[in-house]
Amino acid sequence: MAPLKIASGCDRRCAFCAIPSFRGAFTSRRPAELLTEARWLAEQGVRELVLVSENSTSYGKDLGDPALLAKLLPELAAIEGIVRVRASYLQPAELRPELVEVICNTPGVAAYLDLSFQHASEPLLRRMRRFGSRERFLELLATARAMAPELGRVRT
């Protein structure tokens, strides 16, 4: 298993977080660069890739394609030698339906949502400068469970 850093920094300005002040603005790595690194990792014996960044759901926004992670995941999973790709650090308020569908239904992509729920209270979320709501989060989970009832469980 190896981490694959897909981006650095963060454009969100959550009240409790200092990441933007020391990591800078969110910057996605280009898909071609990531695929090259992933192939190299597979050649070194890596079988599982864990995609990391400060906010993986923002991947591709700065490249002009906010759906880029949903496109990248199947390409990474198709690399010879890679048996599983896991996306981490997903923001629930930014999670798009097409990404949930890819995570839940793509062979080789772990049906696992690494979501950073800080709270479900809307007033508290607003004070934290976060988005979403209890209802929206429950709807997101219900949608994901409907697509993949075994979500979060290891597939063999």
Short mmCIF file of N, CA and C in Angstrom, two decimals:
data_model
loop_
_atom_site.label_atom_id
_atom_site.label_comp_id
_atom_site.label_asym_id
_atom_site.label_seq_id
_atom_site.Cartn_x
_atom_site.Cartn_y
_atom_site.Cartn_z
N MET A 1 0.85 -1.16 0.00
CA MET A 1 0.00 0.00 0.00
C MET A 1 0.90 1.24 0.00
N ALA A 2 0.45 2.27 -0.74
CA ALA A 2 1.23 3.51 -0.78
C ALA A 2 0.29 4.70 -0.95
N PRO A 3 0.65 5.83 -0.34
CA PRO A 3 -0.14 7.04 -0.59
C PRO A 3 0.21 7.63 -1.95
N LEU A 4 -0.77 8.24 -2.57
CA LEU A 4 -0.56 8.96 -3.82
C LEU A 4 -1.16 10.35 -3.60
N LYS A 5 -0.29 11.34 -3.46
CA LYS A 5 -0.74 12.71 -3.19
C LYS A 5 -1.28 13.32 -4.47
N ILE A 6 -2.60 13.61 -4.46
CA ILE A 6 -3.24 14.13 -5.67
C ILE A 6 -3.30 15.65 -5.72
N ALA A 7 -3.11 16.30 -4.57
CA ALA A 7 -3.18 17.76 -4.51
C ALA A 7 -2.55 18.24 -3.22
N SER A 8 -2.32 19.54 -3.17
CA SER A 8 -1.80 20.18 -1.96
C SER A 8 -2.59 21.45 -1.69
N GLY A 9 -2.61 21.85 -0.43
CA GLY A 9 -3.24 23.10 -0.05
C GLY A 9 -4.75 23.00 0.08
N CYS A 10 -5.37 24.15 0.34
CA CYS A 10 -6.82 24.19 0.52
C CYS A 10 -7.32 25.61 0.29
N ASP A 11 -8.45 25.71 -0.42
CA ASP A 11 -9.08 27.01 -0.65
C ASP A 11 -10.20 27.28 0.34
N ARG A 12 -10.53 26.32 1.15
CA ARG A 12 -11.59 26.52 2.14
C ARG A 12 -11.01 27.34 3.29
N ARG A 13 -11.84 28.08 3.96
CA ARG A 13 -11.39 28.92 5.07
C ARG A 13 -12.18 28.58 6.32
N CYS A 14 -12.09 27.33 6.73
CA CYS A 14 -12.79 26.88 7.93
C CYS A 14 -12.23 27.64 9.14
N ALA A 15 -13.10 28.00 10.06
CA ALA A 15 -12.71 28.83 11.20
C ALA A 15 -11.67 28.17 12.09
N PHE A 16 -11.61 26.87 12.10
CA PHE A 16 -10.75 26.13 13.02
C PHE A 16 -9.44 25.64 12.40
N CYS A 17 -9.22 25.93 11.12
CA CYS A 17 -8.12 25.28 10.41
C CYS A 17 -7.06 26.26 9.93
N ALA A 18 -5.81 25.88 10.08
CA ALA A 18 -4.69 26.71 9.65
C ALA A 18 -4.04 26.22 8.35
N ILE A 19 -4.54 25.13 7.77
CA ILE A 19 -3.90 24.55 6.59
C ILE A 19 -3.68 25.58 5.48
N PRO A 20 -4.68 26.40 5.10
CA PRO A 20 -4.42 27.35 4.01
C PRO A 20 -3.27 28.33 4.31
N SER A 21 -3.06 28.64 5.58
CA SER A 21 -2.01 29.60 5.92
C SER A 21 -0.61 29.03 5.76
N PHE A 22 -0.45 27.72 5.89
CA PHE A 22 0.90 27.17 5.72
C PHE A 22 1.06 26.26 4.50
N ARG A 23 -0.03 25.79 3.91
CA ARG A 23 0.06 24.96 2.69
C ARG A 23 -0.27 25.74 1.43
N GLY A 24 -0.97 26.87 1.58
CA GLY A 24 -1.32 27.68 0.42
C GLY A 24 -2.60 27.24 -0.24
N ALA A 25 -2.84 27.80 -1.42
CA ALA A 25 -4.06 27.53 -2.18
C ALA A 25 -4.07 26.08 -2.67
N PHE A 26 -5.27 25.58 -2.92
CA PHE A 26 -5.43 24.22 -3.41
C PHE A 26 -4.85 24.11 -4.82
N THR A 27 -4.00 23.11 -5.01
CA THR A 27 -3.37 22.88 -6.31
C THR A 27 -3.40 21.39 -6.63
N SER A 28 -4.15 21.04 -7.68
CA SER A 28 -4.23 19.64 -8.13
C SER A 28 -3.01 19.26 -8.95
N ARG A 29 -2.58 18.03 -8.78
CA ARG A 29 -1.56 17.49 -9.69
C ARG A 29 -2.26 17.03 -10.96
N ARG A 30 -1.60 17.12 -12.07
CA ARG A 30 -2.18 16.72 -13.36
C ARG A 30 -2.40 15.20 -13.40
N PRO A 31 -3.51 14.78 -14.02
CA PRO A 31 -3.80 13.34 -14.10
C PRO A 31 -2.66 12.52 -14.72
N ALA A 32 -2.05 13.02 -15.78
CA ALA A 32 -0.97 12.26 -16.43
C ALA A 32 0.18 12.00 -15.47
N GLU A 33 0.50 12.99 -14.65
CA GLU A 33 1.57 12.85 -13.65
C GLU A 33 1.20 11.80 -12.61
N LEU A 34 -0.06 11.81 -12.17
CA LEU A 34 -0.52 10.84 -11.18
C LEU A 34 -0.53 9.43 -11.74
N LEU A 35 -0.97 9.28 -12.98
CA LEU A 35 -0.99 7.95 -13.60
C LEU A 35 0.43 7.41 -13.78
N THR A 36 1.36 8.27 -14.14
CA THR A 36 2.76 7.85 -14.27
C THR A 36 3.30 7.38 -12.92
N GLU A 37 3.04 8.16 -11.87
CA GLU A 37 3.52 7.76 -10.54
C GLU A 37 2.84 6.47 -10.08
N ALA A 38 1.55 6.33 -10.34
CA ALA A 38 0.83 5.12 -9.94
C ALA A 38 1.38 3.89 -10.66
N ARG A 39 1.69 4.01 -11.94
CA ARG A 39 2.29 2.88 -12.68
C ARG A 39 3.64 2.51 -12.08
N TRP A 40 4.43 3.52 -11.74
CA TRP A 40 5.74 3.28 -11.13
C TRP A 40 5.55 2.55 -9.79
N LEU A 41 4.60 3.02 -8.98
CA LEU A 41 4.34 2.36 -7.70
C LEU A 41 3.93 0.91 -7.90
N ALA A 42 3.09 0.66 -8.90
CA ALA A 42 2.67 -0.72 -9.19
C ALA A 42 3.88 -1.58 -9.58
N GLU A 43 4.79 -1.01 -10.37
CA GLU A 43 6.01 -1.73 -10.75
C GLU A 43 6.88 -2.05 -9.55
N GLN A 44 6.78 -1.24 -8.48
CA GLN A 44 7.56 -1.47 -7.25
C GLN A 44 6.87 -2.46 -6.32
N GLY A 45 5.71 -2.96 -6.71
CA GLY A 45 5.01 -3.94 -5.90
C GLY A 45 3.82 -3.42 -5.12
N VAL A 46 3.50 -2.14 -5.25
CA VAL A 46 2.34 -1.58 -4.56
C VAL A 46 1.08 -2.16 -5.19
N ARG A 47 0.14 -2.57 -4.34
CA ARG A 47 -1.12 -3.14 -4.82
C ARG A 47 -2.32 -2.26 -4.49
N GLU A 48 -2.16 -1.38 -3.49
CA GLU A 48 -3.25 -0.48 -3.12
C GLU A 48 -2.73 0.95 -3.07
N LEU A 49 -3.48 1.84 -3.70
CA LEU A 49 -3.17 3.27 -3.68
C LEU A 49 -4.17 3.97 -2.77
N VAL A 50 -3.68 4.83 -1.90
CA VAL A 50 -4.54 5.65 -1.05
C VAL A 50 -4.34 7.09 -1.50
N LEU A 51 -5.37 7.65 -2.12
CA LEU A 51 -5.28 9.01 -2.63
C LEU A 51 -5.43 9.98 -1.47
N VAL A 52 -4.47 10.90 -1.35
CA VAL A 52 -4.47 11.84 -0.25
C VAL A 52 -4.33 13.28 -0.75
N SER A 53 -4.92 14.17 0.00
CA SER A 53 -4.77 15.61 -0.15
C SER A 53 -5.50 16.22 1.04
N GLU A 54 -5.45 17.51 1.17
CA GLU A 54 -6.15 18.15 2.28
C GLU A 54 -7.67 18.13 2.05
N ASN A 55 -8.10 18.06 0.79
CA ASN A 55 -9.52 17.99 0.45
C ASN A 55 -9.64 17.35 -0.93
N SER A 56 -9.76 16.06 -0.96
CA SER A 56 -9.78 15.33 -2.24
C SER A 56 -10.99 15.65 -3.10
N THR A 57 -12.10 16.06 -2.50
CA THR A 57 -13.27 16.39 -3.31
C THR A 57 -13.05 17.65 -4.15
N SER A 58 -12.05 18.46 -3.82
CA SER A 58 -11.73 19.64 -4.63
C SER A 58 -10.85 19.31 -5.82
N TYR A 59 -10.39 18.05 -5.92
CA TYR A 59 -9.47 17.69 -7.00
C TYR A 59 -10.07 18.06 -8.36
N GLY A 60 -9.30 18.77 -9.13
CA GLY A 60 -9.67 19.14 -10.49
C GLY A 60 -10.33 20.49 -10.63
N LYS A 61 -10.83 21.07 -9.55
CA LYS A 61 -11.49 22.39 -9.65
C LYS A 61 -10.56 23.41 -10.26
N ASP A 62 -9.32 23.44 -9.80
CA ASP A 62 -8.35 24.42 -10.30
C ASP A 62 -7.88 24.11 -11.71
N LEU A 63 -8.15 22.90 -12.19
CA LEU A 63 -7.80 22.51 -13.55
C LEU A 63 -8.99 22.68 -14.49
N GLY A 64 -10.09 23.20 -13.97
CA GLY A 64 -11.26 23.45 -14.79
C GLY A 64 -12.23 22.30 -14.90
N ASP A 65 -12.04 21.24 -14.09
CA ASP A 65 -12.94 20.08 -14.17
C ASP A 65 -13.22 19.55 -12.77
N PRO A 66 -14.29 20.02 -12.13
CA PRO A 66 -14.59 19.56 -10.77
C PRO A 66 -14.98 18.09 -10.68
N ALA A 67 -15.21 17.43 -11.83
CA ALA A 67 -15.53 16.00 -11.83
C ALA A 67 -14.30 15.14 -12.13
N LEU A 68 -13.12 15.73 -12.07
CA LEU A 68 -11.91 15.03 -12.48
C LEU A 68 -11.57 13.81 -11.62
N LEU A 69 -11.86 13.86 -10.32
CA LEU A 69 -11.57 12.70 -9.47
C LEU A 69 -12.41 11.51 -9.89
N ALA A 70 -13.66 11.74 -10.25
CA ALA A 70 -14.54 10.65 -10.71
C ALA A 70 -14.00 10.03 -12.01
N LYS A 71 -13.31 10.81 -12.81
CA LYS A 71 -12.72 10.30 -14.05
C LYS A 71 -11.39 9.59 -13.78
N LEU A 72 -10.64 10.09 -12.80
CA LEU A 72 -9.31 9.55 -12.50
C LEU A 72 -9.38 8.19 -11.81
N LEU A 73 -10.31 8.02 -10.90
CA LEU A 73 -10.37 6.77 -10.12
C LEU A 73 -10.40 5.51 -10.99
N PRO A 74 -11.28 5.41 -12.00
CA PRO A 74 -11.27 4.19 -12.83
C PRO A 74 -9.96 3.99 -13.59
N GLU A 75 -9.32 5.09 -13.99
CA GLU A 75 -8.04 4.97 -14.69
C GLU A 75 -6.97 4.41 -13.77
N LEU A 76 -6.95 4.86 -12.52
CA LEU A 76 -5.98 4.33 -11.56
C LEU A 76 -6.27 2.87 -11.25
N ALA A 77 -7.55 2.53 -11.09
CA ALA A 77 -7.92 1.15 -10.78
C ALA A 77 -7.59 0.19 -11.92
N ALA A 78 -7.49 0.70 -13.15
CA ALA A 78 -7.20 -0.14 -14.31
C ALA A 78 -5.71 -0.40 -14.51
N ILE A 79 -4.86 0.22 -13.71
CA ILE A 79 -3.42 0.02 -13.85
C ILE A 79 -3.07 -1.41 -13.45
N GLU A 80 -2.30 -2.06 -14.31
CA GLU A 80 -1.90 -3.45 -14.05
C GLU A 80 -1.13 -3.53 -12.72
N GLY A 81 -1.57 -4.44 -11.87
CA GLY A 81 -0.93 -4.64 -10.58
C GLY A 81 -1.66 -3.95 -9.43
N ILE A 82 -2.42 -2.93 -9.73
CA ILE A 82 -3.18 -2.24 -8.68
C ILE A 82 -4.50 -2.99 -8.47
N VAL A 83 -4.74 -3.41 -7.23
CA VAL A 83 -5.98 -4.15 -6.95
C VAL A 83 -7.02 -3.29 -6.24
N ARG A 84 -6.57 -2.17 -5.63
CA ARG A 84 -7.54 -1.31 -4.95
C ARG A 84 -7.02 0.12 -4.92
N VAL A 85 -7.97 1.04 -5.12
CA VAL A 85 -7.70 2.48 -5.00
C VAL A 85 -8.70 3.01 -3.98
N ARG A 86 -8.20 3.76 -3.03
CA ARG A 86 -9.04 4.30 -1.96
C ARG A 86 -8.88 5.82 -1.95
N ALA A 87 -9.99 6.53 -2.02
CA ALA A 87 -9.97 7.99 -1.94
C ALA A 87 -10.17 8.40 -0.49
N SER A 88 -9.34 9.29 -0.01
CA SER A 88 -9.47 9.74 1.38
C SER A 88 -9.69 11.25 1.44
N TYR A 89 -10.06 11.73 2.62
CA TYR A 89 -10.24 13.16 2.90
C TYR A 89 -11.30 13.81 2.00
N LEU A 90 -12.49 13.23 2.00
CA LEU A 90 -13.60 13.76 1.21
C LEU A 90 -14.45 14.68 2.08
N GLN A 91 -14.82 15.82 1.53
CA GLN A 91 -15.68 16.77 2.23
C GLN A 91 -17.13 16.45 1.90
N PRO A 92 -17.96 16.13 2.89
CA PRO A 92 -19.33 15.72 2.60
C PRO A 92 -20.16 16.78 1.86
N ALA A 93 -19.96 18.05 2.15
CA ALA A 93 -20.74 19.10 1.50
C ALA A 93 -20.37 19.29 0.03
N GLU A 94 -19.21 18.78 -0.37
CA GLU A 94 -18.74 18.93 -1.76
C GLU A 94 -18.85 17.64 -2.56
N LEU A 95 -19.27 16.58 -1.94
CA LEU A 95 -19.29 15.28 -2.61
C LEU A 95 -20.38 15.23 -3.67
N ARG A 96 -19.99 15.05 -4.92
CA ARG A 96 -20.91 15.04 -6.05
C ARG A 96 -21.44 13.63 -6.29
N PRO A 97 -22.68 13.53 -6.78
CA PRO A 97 -23.27 12.21 -7.03
C PRO A 97 -22.44 11.32 -7.95
N GLU A 98 -21.81 11.91 -8.99
CA GLU A 98 -21.02 11.08 -9.90
C GLU A 98 -19.80 10.47 -9.20
N LEU A 99 -19.24 11.17 -8.23
CA LEU A 99 -18.11 10.62 -7.49
C LEU A 99 -18.58 9.49 -6.58
N VAL A 100 -19.71 9.68 -5.92
CA VAL A 100 -20.26 8.62 -5.07
C VAL A 100 -20.52 7.37 -5.91
N GLU A 101 -21.08 7.57 -7.10
CA GLU A 101 -21.37 6.44 -7.98
C GLU A 101 -20.10 5.70 -8.38
N VAL A 102 -19.05 6.44 -8.74
CA VAL A 102 -17.79 5.80 -9.12
C VAL A 102 -17.20 5.03 -7.94
N ILE A 103 -17.20 5.64 -6.76
CA ILE A 103 -16.65 4.97 -5.58
C ILE A 103 -17.44 3.71 -5.26
N CYS A 104 -18.74 3.78 -5.39
CA CYS A 104 -19.59 2.64 -5.02
C CYS A 104 -19.62 1.53 -6.06
N ASN A 105 -19.39 1.85 -7.33
CA ASN A 105 -19.66 0.87 -8.39
C ASN A 105 -18.49 0.53 -9.30
N THR A 106 -17.30 1.05 -9.04
CA THR A 106 -16.18 0.78 -9.93
C THR A 106 -15.30 -0.33 -9.37
N PRO A 107 -15.16 -1.44 -10.10
CA PRO A 107 -14.26 -2.50 -9.63
C PRO A 107 -12.85 -1.95 -9.42
N GLY A 108 -12.27 -2.32 -8.31
CA GLY A 108 -10.92 -1.87 -7.99
C GLY A 108 -10.89 -0.58 -7.18
N VAL A 109 -12.02 0.09 -7.05
CA VAL A 109 -12.12 1.29 -6.21
C VAL A 109 -12.81 0.87 -4.93
N ALA A 110 -12.19 1.15 -3.81
CA ALA A 110 -12.76 0.75 -2.52
C ALA A 110 -14.09 1.46 -2.30
N ALA A 111 -15.12 0.68 -2.04
CA ALA A 111 -16.45 1.23 -1.73
C ALA A 111 -16.42 1.72 -0.29
N TYR A 112 -15.80 2.86 -0.13
CA TYR A 112 -15.50 3.40 1.20
C TYR A 112 -15.51 4.91 1.09
N LEU A 113 -16.27 5.58 1.94
CA LEU A 113 -16.31 7.04 1.93
C LEU A 113 -15.62 7.57 3.18
N ASP A 114 -14.45 8.15 3.00
CA ASP A 114 -13.69 8.75 4.09
C ASP A 114 -14.15 10.20 4.20
N LEU A 115 -15.24 10.40 4.96
CA LEU A 115 -15.88 11.71 5.05
C LEU A 115 -15.52 12.42 6.35
N SER A 116 -15.25 13.71 6.24
CA SER A 116 -14.91 14.49 7.43
C SER A 116 -16.14 15.24 7.93
N PHE A 117 -16.95 14.54 8.70
CA PHE A 117 -18.11 15.17 9.34
C PHE A 117 -17.63 15.82 10.63
N GLN A 118 -17.57 17.14 10.67
CA GLN A 118 -17.19 17.81 11.91
C GLN A 118 -18.38 17.96 12.84
N HIS A 119 -19.57 18.13 12.25
CA HIS A 119 -20.77 18.31 13.05
C HIS A 119 -21.97 18.19 12.14
N ALA A 120 -23.18 18.09 12.72
CA ALA A 120 -24.42 18.03 11.94
C ALA A 120 -25.32 19.23 12.23
N SER A 121 -24.97 20.05 13.18
CA SER A 121 -25.76 21.22 13.53
C SER A 121 -25.45 22.35 12.55
N GLU A 122 -26.48 22.80 11.81
CA GLU A 122 -26.24 23.88 10.84
C GLU A 122 -25.69 25.15 11.48
N PRO A 123 -26.24 25.61 12.60
CA PRO A 123 -25.67 26.83 13.19
C PRO A 123 -24.18 26.66 13.56
N LEU A 124 -23.83 25.51 14.10
CA LEU A 124 -22.43 25.28 14.45
C LEU A 124 -21.57 25.16 13.19
N LEU A 125 -22.07 24.47 12.18
CA LEU A 125 -21.33 24.37 10.92
C LEU A 125 -21.07 25.76 10.33
N ARG A 126 -22.05 26.64 10.37
CA ARG A 126 -21.86 27.99 9.84
C ARG A 126 -20.81 28.76 10.64
N ARG A 127 -20.82 28.60 11.95
CA ARG A 127 -19.79 29.27 12.77
C ARG A 127 -18.40 28.71 12.45
N MET A 128 -18.34 27.45 12.06
CA MET A 128 -17.07 26.82 11.67
C MET A 128 -16.69 27.20 10.24
N ARG A 129 -17.61 27.90 9.55
CA ARG A 129 -17.47 28.22 8.13
C ARG A 129 -17.43 26.95 7.28
N ARG A 130 -18.30 26.01 7.63
CA ARG A 130 -18.48 24.76 6.89
C ARG A 130 -19.87 24.76 6.28
N PHE A 131 -20.07 23.90 5.29
CA PHE A 131 -21.35 23.82 4.61
C PHE A 131 -22.00 22.48 4.89
N GLY A 132 -23.24 22.36 4.48
CA GLY A 132 -23.98 21.13 4.65
C GLY A 132 -24.97 21.23 5.78
N SER A 133 -25.68 20.15 5.99
CA SER A 133 -26.68 20.08 7.05
C SER A 133 -26.89 18.62 7.42
N ARG A 134 -27.52 18.41 8.54
CA ARG A 134 -27.83 17.05 8.99
C ARG A 134 -28.62 16.32 7.90
N GLU A 135 -29.65 16.98 7.37
CA GLU A 135 -30.50 16.36 6.35
C GLU A 135 -29.69 16.02 5.10
N ARG A 136 -28.87 16.95 4.66
CA ARG A 136 -28.04 16.71 3.46
C ARG A 136 -27.07 15.56 3.69
N PHE A 137 -26.47 15.49 4.87
CA PHE A 137 -25.52 14.42 5.16
C PHE A 137 -26.22 13.06 5.23
N LEU A 138 -27.40 13.02 5.85
CA LEU A 138 -28.14 11.76 5.92
C LEU A 138 -28.60 11.33 4.52
N GLU A 139 -28.99 12.29 3.69
CA GLU A 139 -29.37 11.98 2.32
C GLU A 139 -28.17 11.42 1.54
N LEU A 140 -27.01 12.02 1.72
CA LEU A 140 -25.80 11.54 1.07
C LEU A 140 -25.51 10.09 1.46
N LEU A 141 -25.59 9.79 2.74
CA LEU A 141 -25.34 8.43 3.21
C LEU A 141 -26.39 7.45 2.69
N ALA A 142 -27.64 7.86 2.66
CA ALA A 142 -28.70 6.99 2.15
C ALA A 142 -28.50 6.70 0.66
N THR A 143 -28.11 7.73 -0.08
CA THR A 143 -27.85 7.55 -1.51
C THR A 143 -26.70 6.57 -1.73
N ALA A 144 -25.64 6.75 -0.98
CA ALA A 144 -24.48 5.87 -1.11
C ALA A 144 -24.84 4.43 -0.72
N ARG A 145 -25.59 4.26 0.36
CA ARG A 145 -26.01 2.92 0.80
C ARG A 145 -26.92 2.26 -0.23
N ALA A 146 -27.77 3.06 -0.89
CA ALA A 146 -28.65 2.50 -1.93
C ALA A 146 -27.83 2.00 -3.11
N MET A 147 -26.75 2.71 -3.44
CA MET A 147 -25.88 2.30 -4.54
C MET A 147 -25.03 1.10 -4.16
N ALA A 148 -24.60 1.07 -2.91
CA ALA A 148 -23.69 0.01 -2.45
C ALA A 148 -24.03 -0.37 -1.01
N PRO A 149 -24.96 -1.32 -0.84
CA PRO A 149 -25.35 -1.72 0.52
C PRO A 149 -24.18 -2.18 1.38
N GLU A 150 -23.12 -2.64 0.77
CA GLU A 150 -21.95 -3.12 1.51
C GLU A 150 -20.89 -2.04 1.70
N LEU A 151 -21.28 -0.78 1.45
CA LEU A 151 -20.36 0.33 1.55
C LEU A 151 -19.59 0.31 2.87
N GLY A 152 -18.28 0.39 2.76
CA GLY A 152 -17.44 0.40 3.96
C GLY A 152 -16.95 -0.96 4.37
N ARG A 153 -17.50 -2.00 3.79
CA ARG A 153 -17.07 -3.36 4.10
C ARG A 153 -16.09 -3.82 3.03
N VAL A 154 -15.14 -4.61 3.40
CA VAL A 154 -14.12 -5.08 2.48
C VAL A 154 -14.75 -6.03 1.46
N ARG A 155 -14.50 -5.75 0.18
CA ARG A 155 -14.96 -6.64 -0.90
C ARG A 155 -13.84 -7.64 -1.20
N THR A 156 -14.23 -8.86 -1.41
CA THR A 156 -13.21 -9.87 -1.77
C THR A 156 -13.39 -10.36 -3.18
#
